[in-house]
Coordinates of C-alpha atoms and ligand atoms in Angstrom, one line a residue:
M12 CA 0.0 0.0 0.0
S13 CA 1.3 3.4 -0.8
T14 CA 0.3 6.5 1.1
T15 CA 0.5 10.1 0.2
K16 CA 2.7 12.2 2.5
T17 CA 2.7 16.0 2.9
I18 CA 6.2 17.1 3.4
H19 CA 6.9 20.5 5.0
T20 CA 9.5 22.5 3.2
R21 CA 11.0 26.0 2.9
P22 CA 11.7 28.0 -0.2
F23 CA 15.2 27.8 -1.8
A24 CA 16.6 31.0 -3.2
G25 CA 17.3 31.2 -7.0
Q26 CA 14.8 28.7 -8.4
K27 CA 14.2 31.1 -11.3
P28 CA 14.0 29.5 -14.7
G29 CA 16.6 31.0 -17.2
T30 CA 16.7 30.9 -21.0
S31 CA 15.7 27.2 -20.9
G32 CA 14.4 26.0 -17.5
L33 CA 16.2 25.7 -14.2
R34 CA 19.8 24.7 -14.4
K35 CA 22.1 24.1 -11.4
K36 CA 25.0 22.0 -10.2
V37 CA 24.0 18.5 -9.3
A38 CA 25.0 19.1 -5.7
E39 CA 22.4 21.9 -5.5
F40 CA 19.7 19.8 -7.1
T41 CA 20.3 16.8 -4.9
Q42 CA 19.9 18.7 -1.7
A43 CA 16.9 17.4 0.3
H44 CA 13.6 19.0 -1.0
Y45 CA 15.3 21.0 -3.8
L46 CA 13.9 19.2 -6.8
E47 CA 10.7 18.5 -5.0
N48 CA 10.1 22.2 -4.3
F49 CA 10.5 23.0 -8.0
V50 CA 8.3 20.2 -9.2
Q51 CA 5.6 21.1 -6.7
A52 CA 5.9 24.7 -7.9
I53 CA 5.2 23.5 -11.5
F54 CA 2.2 21.6 -10.3
N55 CA 0.9 24.5 -8.3
M56 CA 1.3 26.7 -11.3
L57 CA -0.9 24.2 -13.3
G58 CA -3.6 24.4 -10.7
D59 CA -5.8 21.5 -10.0
C60 CA -3.8 18.5 -11.3
R61 CA -6.5 15.8 -10.7
G62 CA -6.9 13.8 -13.8
K63 CA -4.3 15.7 -15.8
R64 CA -1.8 13.9 -18.1
L65 CA 1.9 14.5 -18.0
A66 CA 5.0 13.1 -19.8
V67 CA 8.4 12.9 -18.2
G68 CA 11.9 12.0 -19.4
G69 CA 15.3 13.4 -19.9
D70 CA 18.7 13.3 -21.6
G71 CA 20.1 10.4 -19.4
R72 CA 22.5 12.5 -17.5
Y73 CA 23.4 11.8 -13.9
Y74 CA 20.4 12.1 -11.6
N75 CA 17.9 11.6 -14.5
R76 CA 16.5 8.3 -13.2
Q77 CA 16.2 9.4 -9.6
A78 CA 14.5 12.6 -10.7
V79 CA 12.0 10.6 -12.8
Q80 CA 11.2 8.4 -9.7
I81 CA 10.6 11.5 -7.6
I82 CA 8.4 13.2 -10.2
A83 CA 6.3 10.0 -10.7
R84 CA 5.7 9.7 -6.9
M85 CA 4.8 13.4 -6.7
A86 CA 2.6 13.3 -9.8
A87 CA 0.6 10.4 -8.3
A88 CA 0.3 12.2 -5.0
N89 CA -0.9 15.4 -6.7
G90 CA -3.7 13.4 -8.4
F91 CA -2.4 13.2 -12.0
G92 CA -4.4 10.7 -14.0
K93 CA -1.7 9.5 -16.3
L94 CA 2.1 9.7 -16.6
L95 CA 3.9 8.8 -19.8
I96 CA 7.6 7.9 -19.3
G97 CA 10.2 7.2 -21.9
R98 CA 11.8 3.8 -21.4
D99 CA 14.8 4.1 -19.0
G100 CA 13.6 7.6 -18.3
L101 CA 14.8 8.9 -21.6
F102 CA 13.3 11.4 -24.1
S103 CA 15.2 13.8 -26.3
T104 CA 13.8 17.3 -26.0
P105 CA 12.2 17.2 -29.5
A106 CA 10.9 13.7 -28.9
M107 CA 9.3 14.9 -25.7
S108 CA 7.6 17.7 -27.7
C109 CA 6.4 15.2 -30.2
V110 CA 5.0 12.9 -27.5
I111 CA 3.2 15.8 -25.7
R112 CA 1.5 16.7 -28.9
K113 CA 0.7 13.2 -30.2
Y114 CA -0.8 12.0 -26.9
A115 CA -2.3 15.4 -26.0
T116 CA -0.9 15.5 -22.5
D117 CA -1.2 18.6 -20.4
G118 CA 2.5 19.1 -20.6
G119 CA 5.8 17.4 -19.9
I120 CA 8.8 17.7 -17.7
I121 CA 12.2 17.4 -19.4
L122 CA 15.3 16.6 -17.3
S123 CA 18.3 18.1 -19.0
A124 CA 20.9 20.8 -18.8
S125 CA 21.2 20.6 -22.6
H126 CA 24.9 20.9 -23.8
N127 CA 26.2 21.5 -20.2
P128 CA 28.4 18.6 -18.9
G129 CA 26.8 15.9 -16.8
G130 CA 27.9 13.8 -13.9
P131 CA 28.0 14.1 -10.1
D132 CA 30.2 17.2 -10.2
A133 CA 28.5 18.8 -13.2
D134 CA 25.1 20.2 -14.2
F135 CA 21.5 19.1 -14.0
G136 CA 18.3 20.8 -15.2
I137 CA 14.6 20.7 -15.4
K138 CA 12.2 22.4 -17.7
F139 CA 8.4 22.4 -18.2
N140 CA 6.8 22.3 -21.6
G141 CA 3.1 23.1 -22.0
A142 CA 0.3 21.3 -23.9
N143 CA 1.5 22.7 -27.2
G144 CA 4.8 20.8 -26.7
G145 CA 6.9 23.9 -26.3
P146 CA 8.9 25.5 -23.5
A147 CA 6.8 27.3 -21.0
P148 CA 6.5 31.0 -22.0
E149 CA 8.0 33.7 -19.8
S150 CA 4.7 34.2 -17.9
A151 CA 4.5 30.5 -16.9
G152 CA 8.2 30.6 -15.9
E153 CA 7.5 33.7 -13.7
A154 CA 4.4 31.9 -12.2
I155 CA 6.6 28.8 -11.3
Y156 CA 9.2 31.1 -9.8
R157 CA 6.6 32.9 -7.7
Q158 CA 5.4 29.5 -6.4
T159 CA 9.0 28.6 -5.4
L160 CA 9.2 31.7 -3.3
S161 CA 6.3 30.9 -1.0
I162 CA 6.2 27.1 -1.1
D163 CA 5.8 25.5 2.3
K164 CA 4.8 21.9 1.4
Y165 CA 4.8 19.3 -1.3
L166 CA 3.0 16.0 -1.8
I167 CA 4.7 12.8 -2.5
L168 CA 3.7 9.1 -2.4
D169 CA 5.5 6.8 -0.1
S170 CA 6.2 4.0 -2.5
E171 CA 8.7 1.7 -4.2
D172 CA 10.6 2.8 -7.3
I173 CA 8.8 2.0 -10.5
E174 CA 10.4 -0.3 -13.2
L175 CA 11.6 2.1 -15.9
G176 CA 13.1 -0.4 -18.3
R177 CA 9.9 -2.3 -19.3
I178 CA 7.5 -1.0 -21.9
G179 CA 3.8 -1.2 -20.8
K180 CA 1.3 0.1 -18.4
T181 CA 1.3 0.0 -14.6
E182 CA -0.4 1.9 -11.8
L183 CA 1.0 4.0 -9.0
G184 CA -1.3 5.3 -6.2
G185 CA -4.3 5.5 -8.6
M186 CA -2.3 7.1 -11.4
E187 CA -1.8 5.2 -14.7
I188 CA 1.8 5.0 -15.8
E189 CA 2.8 4.0 -19.3
I190 CA 6.4 3.4 -20.2
I191 CA 6.8 4.0 -24.0
D192 CA 9.6 3.6 -26.5
P193 CA 11.1 7.0 -26.5
V194 CA 12.2 6.7 -30.2
A195 CA 9.2 5.2 -32.1
D196 CA 6.8 8.2 -32.2
Y197 CA 9.6 10.6 -33.1
A198 CA 11.0 8.3 -35.8
G199 CA 7.5 8.0 -37.3
L200 CA 7.1 11.8 -37.3
M201 CA 10.4 12.2 -39.2
A202 CA 9.3 9.6 -41.8
S203 CA 6.2 11.6 -42.4
I204 CA 8.2 14.8 -43.2
F205 CA 11.1 13.6 -45.2
D206 CA 11.5 11.4 -48.2
F207 CA 13.0 8.3 -46.4
D208 CA 13.1 6.3 -49.6
K209 CA 15.3 8.7 -51.4
I210 CA 17.5 9.5 -48.4
S211 CA 17.9 5.8 -48.0
Q212 CA 19.1 5.4 -51.6
L213 CA 21.7 8.1 -50.9
L214 CA 22.9 6.4 -47.8
V215 CA 22.9 2.8 -49.1
N216 CA 23.7 3.0 -52.8
R217 CA 25.9 5.9 -53.5
R218 CA 29.5 6.4 -52.4
F219 CA 28.2 8.8 -49.8
H220 CA 29.8 8.4 -46.4
M221 CA 28.5 10.3 -43.4
C222 CA 29.0 10.4 -39.7
F223 CA 26.7 11.4 -36.9
D224 CA 28.3 12.2 -33.5
A225 CA 25.8 11.6 -30.7
M226 CA 28.4 12.8 -28.2
H227 CA 27.5 10.1 -25.6
A228 CA 24.2 11.8 -25.2
V229 CA 20.5 11.1 -25.8
T230 CA 20.4 11.2 -29.6
G231 CA 22.4 7.9 -29.8
P232 CA 19.3 5.6 -29.8
Y233 CA 17.4 8.0 -32.1
A234 CA 20.2 8.3 -34.7
R235 CA 20.8 4.6 -34.7
E236 CA 17.2 3.8 -35.2
I237 CA 16.6 6.4 -37.9
L238 CA 19.9 6.6 -39.8
E239 CA 21.2 3.0 -39.4
D240 CA 18.1 0.9 -38.9
R241 CA 15.5 2.6 -41.0
L242 CA 17.6 4.4 -43.6
G243 CA 20.2 1.8 -43.9
A244 CA 23.3 3.9 -43.3
K245 CA 26.3 1.7 -42.5
P246 CA 26.7 0.4 -39.0
G247 CA 29.1 2.7 -37.3
T248 CA 27.7 5.8 -39.0
V249 CA 26.6 6.9 -35.5
I250 CA 29.5 7.4 -33.2
N251 CA 29.5 7.9 -29.4
G252 CA 26.0 6.5 -29.6
V253 CA 25.4 5.1 -26.2
P254 CA 24.0 7.6 -23.7
D255 CA 26.2 8.0 -20.7
E256 CA 25.5 9.7 -17.4
S257 CA 28.5 11.9 -17.7
F258 CA 28.6 12.1 -21.5
G259 CA 32.0 10.3 -21.6
G260 CA 33.4 13.1 -19.5
G261 CA 32.9 15.6 -22.3
H262 CA 30.8 18.6 -23.1
P263 CA 27.9 17.3 -25.2
D264 CA 28.0 20.6 -27.2
P265 CA 28.1 20.2 -31.0
N266 CA 30.7 22.7 -32.0
L267 CA 34.1 22.4 -33.7
V268 CA 36.0 22.1 -30.4
Q269 CA 33.8 19.5 -28.6
A270 CA 33.0 17.3 -31.6
R271 CA 36.6 16.8 -32.3
E272 CA 36.3 13.2 -33.5
L273 CA 33.7 14.1 -36.1
V274 CA 35.7 17.2 -37.2
D275 CA 38.7 15.0 -37.8
R276 CA 36.7 12.6 -40.0
M277 CA 35.4 15.6 -42.1
N278 CA 39.0 16.7 -42.9
G279 CA 42.2 15.0 -43.8
D280 CA 43.0 12.7 -46.7
A281 CA 39.6 10.9 -47.1
P282 CA 37.0 13.3 -45.7
L283 CA 33.4 12.2 -45.4
A284 CA 30.7 13.8 -47.5
F285 CA 28.5 14.9 -44.6
G286 CA 28.8 15.1 -40.9
A287 CA 26.6 16.1 -38.0
A288 CA 26.5 16.2 -34.2
S289 CA 23.8 16.9 -31.7
D290 CA 23.9 18.0 -28.1
G291 CA 23.0 16.4 -24.7
D292 CA 19.2 16.5 -25.1
G293 CA 19.1 16.3 -28.9
D294 CA 17.7 19.7 -29.8
R295 CA 20.9 21.3 -31.3
N296 CA 22.8 20.4 -34.4
M297 CA 26.0 21.1 -36.1
V298 CA 26.3 20.2 -39.8
L299 CA 29.5 19.9 -41.8
G300 CA 30.3 19.3 -45.4
S301 CA 33.5 17.8 -46.6
G302 CA 36.2 20.0 -45.0
F303 CA 33.6 22.7 -44.6
Y304 CA 31.9 24.1 -41.5
I305 CA 28.3 25.3 -42.0
N306 CA 27.5 28.2 -39.7
P307 CA 24.1 27.6 -38.0
C308 CA 22.8 31.0 -39.3
D309 CA 23.6 29.9 -42.9
S310 CA 22.2 26.5 -42.2
L311 CA 18.9 28.0 -41.2
A312 CA 18.7 30.2 -44.2
V313 CA 19.6 27.3 -46.5
L314 CA 16.9 25.1 -45.1
A315 CA 14.3 27.8 -45.5
A316 CA 15.4 28.5 -49.1
N317 CA 15.3 24.8 -50.0
A318 CA 12.2 23.8 -48.1
G319 CA 10.3 23.2 -51.3
L320 CA 12.5 20.1 -51.9
V321 CA 11.2 18.4 -48.7
P322 CA 7.8 16.7 -48.9
G323 CA 6.7 18.0 -45.5
Y324 CA 7.2 21.6 -46.6
G325 CA 6.1 21.2 -50.2
E326 CA 3.2 23.6 -49.7
G327 CA 5.5 26.4 -48.8
L328 CA 6.3 28.3 -45.6
A329 CA 3.9 30.5 -43.8
G330 CA 6.7 32.6 -42.4
V331 CA 10.1 32.2 -40.7
A332 CA 11.7 33.5 -37.5
R333 CA 15.1 33.9 -36.0
S334 CA 16.4 35.0 -32.6
M335 CA 17.7 38.6 -32.7
P336 CA 21.5 37.8 -32.4
T337 CA 21.2 35.3 -35.3
S338 CA 22.5 36.7 -38.6
R339 CA 20.1 38.2 -41.1
A340 CA 20.7 35.6 -43.8
L341 CA 17.3 34.2 -43.1
D342 CA 15.7 37.6 -43.7
R343 CA 17.0 37.7 -47.2
V344 CA 15.5 34.3 -48.0
A345 CA 12.1 35.4 -46.5
Q346 CA 12.2 38.5 -48.6
S347 CA 12.8 36.5 -51.8
L348 CA 10.0 34.1 -50.8
E349 CA 7.8 37.1 -49.9
I350 CA 7.0 35.7 -46.5
P351 CA 7.3 37.4 -43.1
C352 CA 10.4 37.0 -41.0
Y353 CA 10.1 37.6 -37.3
E354 CA 12.9 38.7 -35.0
T355 CA 12.5 37.3 -31.4
P356 CA 14.6 37.4 -28.2
T357 CA 17.0 34.5 -27.6
G358 CA 15.4 31.3 -26.4
W359 CA 13.0 28.8 -28.1
K360 CA 10.1 29.8 -26.0
F361 CA 9.5 32.9 -28.1
F362 CA 8.8 30.9 -31.2
G363 CA 5.9 28.9 -29.7
N364 CA 3.2 31.5 -30.1
L365 CA 4.2 32.3 -33.6
M366 CA 4.0 28.6 -34.6
D367 CA 0.7 28.0 -32.7
A368 CA -0.8 31.0 -34.5
G369 CA 0.3 29.6 -37.9
K370 CA 2.6 32.6 -38.5
I371 CA 5.8 30.7 -39.0
T372 CA 6.9 27.3 -40.3
I373 CA 10.7 27.3 -39.8
C374 CA 12.8 29.1 -37.2
G375 CA 16.2 29.0 -35.6
E376 CA 19.0 30.5 -33.6
E377 CA 22.7 31.0 -34.1
S378 CA 23.3 28.7 -31.2
F379 CA 23.0 25.5 -33.3
G380 CA 19.3 25.4 -33.1
T381 CA 16.9 24.9 -36.0
G382 CA 13.4 23.6 -36.1
S383 CA 9.9 23.9 -37.5
N384 CA 6.3 23.6 -36.5
H385 CA 6.4 19.8 -36.6
V386 CA 7.1 20.1 -32.8
R387 CA 7.6 23.1 -30.6
E388 CA 11.3 22.6 -29.8
K389 CA 14.4 22.9 -31.9
D390 CA 15.3 19.6 -33.3
G391 CA 18.8 18.3 -34.1
L392 CA 18.1 15.1 -36.0
W393 CA 15.3 16.9 -38.0
A394 CA 17.9 19.4 -39.2
V395 CA 20.3 16.5 -40.2
L396 CA 17.5 14.8 -42.2
F397 CA 16.5 18.1 -43.8
W398 CA 20.0 18.5 -45.0
L399 CA 20.2 14.9 -46.4
N400 CA 16.9 15.4 -48.1
I401 CA 18.2 18.6 -49.8
I402 CA 21.5 16.9 -50.8
V403 CA 19.6 14.0 -52.4
E404 CA 17.2 16.2 -54.2
S405 CA 19.6 18.8 -55.4
R406 CA 22.3 16.2 -56.2
K407 CA 24.9 18.6 -54.8
P408 CA 27.3 18.3 -51.9
A409 CA 26.6 20.4 -48.8
R410 CA 29.5 22.7 -49.6
S411 CA 28.2 23.6 -53.0
I412 CA 24.7 24.2 -51.7
V413 CA 26.0 26.7 -49.2
R414 CA 28.3 28.4 -51.8
E415 CA 25.5 28.7 -54.3
H416 CA 23.3 30.2 -51.6
W417 CA 25.9 32.9 -50.9
Q418 CA 26.2 33.7 -54.6
R419 CA 22.5 34.1 -54.8
F420 CA 21.7 35.9 -51.6
G421 CA 25.0 37.4 -50.5
R422 CA 26.9 36.1 -47.4
D423 CA 26.3 37.1 -43.8
Y424 CA 29.6 36.5 -42.1
F425 CA 28.8 35.6 -38.5
T426 CA 30.6 34.9 -35.3
R427 CA 30.0 34.6 -31.6
H428 CA 32.6 35.3 -28.9
D429 CA 32.0 34.0 -25.4
F430 CA 33.7 35.3 -22.4
E431 CA 33.1 32.6 -19.7
G432 CA 33.2 32.5 -16.0
I433 CA 33.4 36.2 -15.5
D434 CA 32.4 38.0 -12.3
S435 CA 28.6 38.3 -12.4
A436 CA 28.4 41.7 -10.8
R437 CA 31.0 43.2 -13.2
A438 CA 29.2 41.6 -16.2
A439 CA 25.9 43.0 -15.1
E440 CA 27.5 46.4 -14.6
M441 CA 29.0 46.4 -18.1
I442 CA 25.6 45.5 -19.7
E443 CA 23.8 48.1 -17.6
R444 CA 26.2 50.8 -18.7
L445 CA 25.8 49.8 -22.3
R446 CA 22.0 49.9 -21.9
E447 CA 22.1 53.4 -20.5
R448 CA 24.3 54.7 -23.2
A449 CA 22.7 52.8 -26.1
S450 CA 20.3 55.5 -27.2
G451 CA 23.0 58.1 -27.3
L452 CA 25.6 56.1 -29.3
A453 CA 24.5 56.9 -32.8
G454 CA 27.0 59.1 -34.6
E455 CA 29.9 58.2 -32.3
R456 CA 33.1 56.9 -33.9
A457 CA 34.6 53.6 -32.8
G458 CA 37.9 52.9 -34.3
E459 CA 37.5 53.0 -38.1
L460 CA 33.8 52.7 -37.9
R461 CA 30.9 55.0 -37.1
I462 CA 27.9 53.9 -35.1
Q463 CA 24.7 54.3 -37.1
A464 CA 22.2 53.2 -34.5
A465 CA 22.1 51.3 -31.2
D466 CA 19.4 50.1 -28.9
D467 CA 18.4 47.7 -26.1
F468 CA 16.4 45.0 -27.9
A469 CA 12.7 44.7 -26.7
Y470 CA 10.1 42.4 -28.2
T471 CA 6.3 42.5 -28.2
D472 CA 4.8 39.2 -29.0
P473 CA 2.5 39.7 -32.0
V474 CA 0.2 37.0 -30.8
D475 CA -0.5 37.7 -27.1
G476 CA 1.0 41.2 -26.8
S477 CA 3.4 40.2 -24.0
A478 CA 6.5 42.4 -23.8
S479 CA 10.1 41.3 -23.1
T480 CA 12.7 44.0 -22.5
G481 CA 16.4 44.0 -22.0
Q482 CA 17.1 41.3 -24.5
G483 CA 20.5 42.4 -25.7
V484 CA 22.2 45.6 -26.7
R485 CA 22.6 46.0 -30.5
I486 CA 25.1 48.3 -32.2
F487 CA 24.8 48.9 -35.9
F488 CA 27.9 50.2 -37.7
D489 CA 28.0 52.2 -40.9
D490 CA 29.7 49.4 -42.9
G491 CA 26.6 47.3 -42.4
S492 CA 28.0 45.2 -39.7
R493 CA 26.3 44.7 -36.4
A494 CA 27.4 43.7 -32.9
V495 CA 25.2 42.4 -30.1
F496 CA 25.9 42.0 -26.4
R497 CA 24.0 39.9 -23.9
L498 CA 24.6 37.7 -20.9
S499 CA 23.9 34.0 -21.0
G500 CA 20.8 32.8 -19.1
T501 CA 21.8 29.1 -19.1
G502 CA 25.0 29.0 -17.0
T503 CA 25.4 27.5 -13.6
A504 CA 28.4 29.5 -12.3
N505 CA 29.4 33.1 -12.7
A506 CA 28.5 35.0 -15.9
T507 CA 29.1 34.4 -19.6
L508 CA 29.2 37.4 -21.8
R509 CA 28.2 36.8 -25.4
L510 CA 29.3 39.1 -28.2
Y511 CA 27.7 38.4 -31.5
C512 CA 28.9 40.0 -34.7
D513 CA 27.8 39.8 -38.3
K514 CA 28.4 41.6 -41.6
Y515 CA 26.8 41.3 -45.0
E516 CA 28.8 40.9 -48.1
T517 CA 27.4 41.0 -51.7
D518 CA 30.6 41.0 -53.8
P519 CA 30.7 37.5 -55.3
S520 CA 34.5 37.5 -55.1
L521 CA 34.5 38.1 -51.4
M522 CA 32.4 35.1 -50.3
E523 CA 35.3 32.8 -49.1
L524 CA 37.1 35.1 -46.7
D525 CA 38.1 34.2 -43.2
T526 CA 35.3 35.0 -40.9
Q527 CA 37.3 36.3 -37.9
R528 CA 39.4 38.5 -40.1
T529 CA 36.3 39.9 -41.9
L530 CA 34.7 40.8 -38.6
A531 CA 37.8 41.9 -36.7
Q532 CA 37.2 45.6 -37.1
S533 CA 33.6 45.4 -35.9
L534 CA 34.6 43.1 -33.0
Q535 CA 37.4 45.5 -32.0
A536 CA 35.1 48.5 -32.1
A537 CA 32.4 46.7 -30.1
G538 CA 34.8 45.6 -27.5
E539 CA 36.1 49.2 -27.0
I540 CA 32.6 50.6 -26.8
A541 CA 31.6 48.1 -24.1
G542 CA 34.9 48.2 -22.3
I543 CA 35.2 44.4 -22.3
A544 CA 38.8 44.5 -21.1
E545 CA 38.1 46.9 -18.2
F546 CA 35.0 45.1 -17.0
T547 CA 36.0 41.5 -17.5
G548 CA 39.8 41.6 -17.3
R549 CA 39.8 39.6 -20.5
T550 CA 41.5 40.5 -23.8
A551 CA 40.3 37.4 -25.7
P552 CA 37.2 35.2 -25.7
D553 CA 37.2 31.7 -24.3
V554 CA 35.1 30.2 -27.1
I555 CA 34.6 31.4 -30.6
T556 CA 31.9 29.9 -32.8
Ligands
LIG603 C1 21.7 29.5 -25.0 C2 21.6 30.0 -26.5 C3 20.2 30.2 -26.9 C4 19.4 28.9 -26.6 C5 19.7 28.4 -25.2 C6 19.0 27.1 -24.9 O1 21.2 30.5 -24.2 O2 22.3 31.2 -26.6 O3 20.1 30.6 -28.2 O4 18.1 29.0 -26.9 O5 21.0 28.3 -24.9 O6 19.6 26.1 -25.8 P1 22.0 31.6 -23.3 O7 23.1 30.8 -22.6 O8 22.7 32.4 -24.4 O9 21.0 32.3 -22.5
LIG604 ZN1 19.9 21.3 -26.0

């Protein structure tokens, strides 16, 4: 017999969801009552939970399984009618979004800190997605936070752990539990969007060799099933494909530094034709051609421009959207397609309303995130399949597709410089000072450049009218380049300053230049205006993407 217990608790400081849910060190999450408080705050935000349906799963990192057990016992105690759990407690973020939508649950809880490292000494995270399958909007995040500030009790069942490894239905304190295959529904959705027959011909018959780096994270089982089992790619196409609680000790972050093994295979004497990697929870992607890095901003624009080649988008795109710091390459495609292009603050949650309202079909961010209205999350494997579908239809290698895109639309050189682990107070002061000065910067000289305009980006959601302010300081220079400053909202220690920079080039002979050199002048000017060296003590970024 299981009994419901009411546990008395006290608020923890700092349970405020950031860009993508609540992320903290494992040691913080595993304190008594810490996770429970936040979960109860989600339930309280939802109101009367009796009879509601919830999905739960995560990226397999350390503490994932224990958290699933706690959430199951709390959901039962709070009167939920049904809980859907991915086998072994796993769901990639896009697969969770797919499952919420397909089974019409009232929402889902994802256990992930995305590309942050995992393990007992690393990071853990939890985020709530609503009934549309997308990240909770800012208002819901605020409501959860308010609940965490006044919480004094939570409900939990006193019961044995449930068996997470066996597919099927069970019951816990009157709540139905169904363990489902975390891959099947998602793989089915992909097969309904892309031309699996043609992609399969490419992977099986031609001399086309590719590699997918799952980075020891959750996409391993998804990529194996879709690429190797269904599409017939050679066994071994998926590397680092077994999810590991600490991601093999690495950062499951698909970039040129972390996905080293993949990058090596894409270069050298016998480079592969196509390569891709995904992050901890499977929502990010990096795609590579033979010896050729494809910037995420360009990838987004290329997908939008070639969507007509993919069966799922054959009827055209309603509109597109990008986060503000993302380069304006997408805008040029939208203009030529004569469809609207929306500019939103950083974070996937801002795309949800636009998709629900039918205003956009494809959207993305510079941070290796691309997606569409097939779910309400960015989707790493979806982007990979999209690329494969374009490659097979156009009969061109990835590199040529991008080069021809530049020739047609012009090239938006783009880079992001991250200054990590800087003092939070100093970082906040620097941004604050920039904000105050922004409106007066126009006309000032900075090095060789003159500032044309500057502002502190604010956004009013065209669907529900909600306003978001302070979303990043933008500086537009007179040579057409742009610099953006904002602080990361996903870190778990100190502050990370992000400096984004882009510049548009239309001269066909200037399409193959070095990105850092092309943007050096604007980066230098931006750094001087903001006083990066004075405020952070740094003269160079830690990570360049
Ligand atoms: C980062 C990215 C942002 C992305 C988020 C979640 O947030 O910059 O585009 O939506 O991770 O994956 P940030 O750390 O910049 O707040
Ligand atoms: Zn992620």
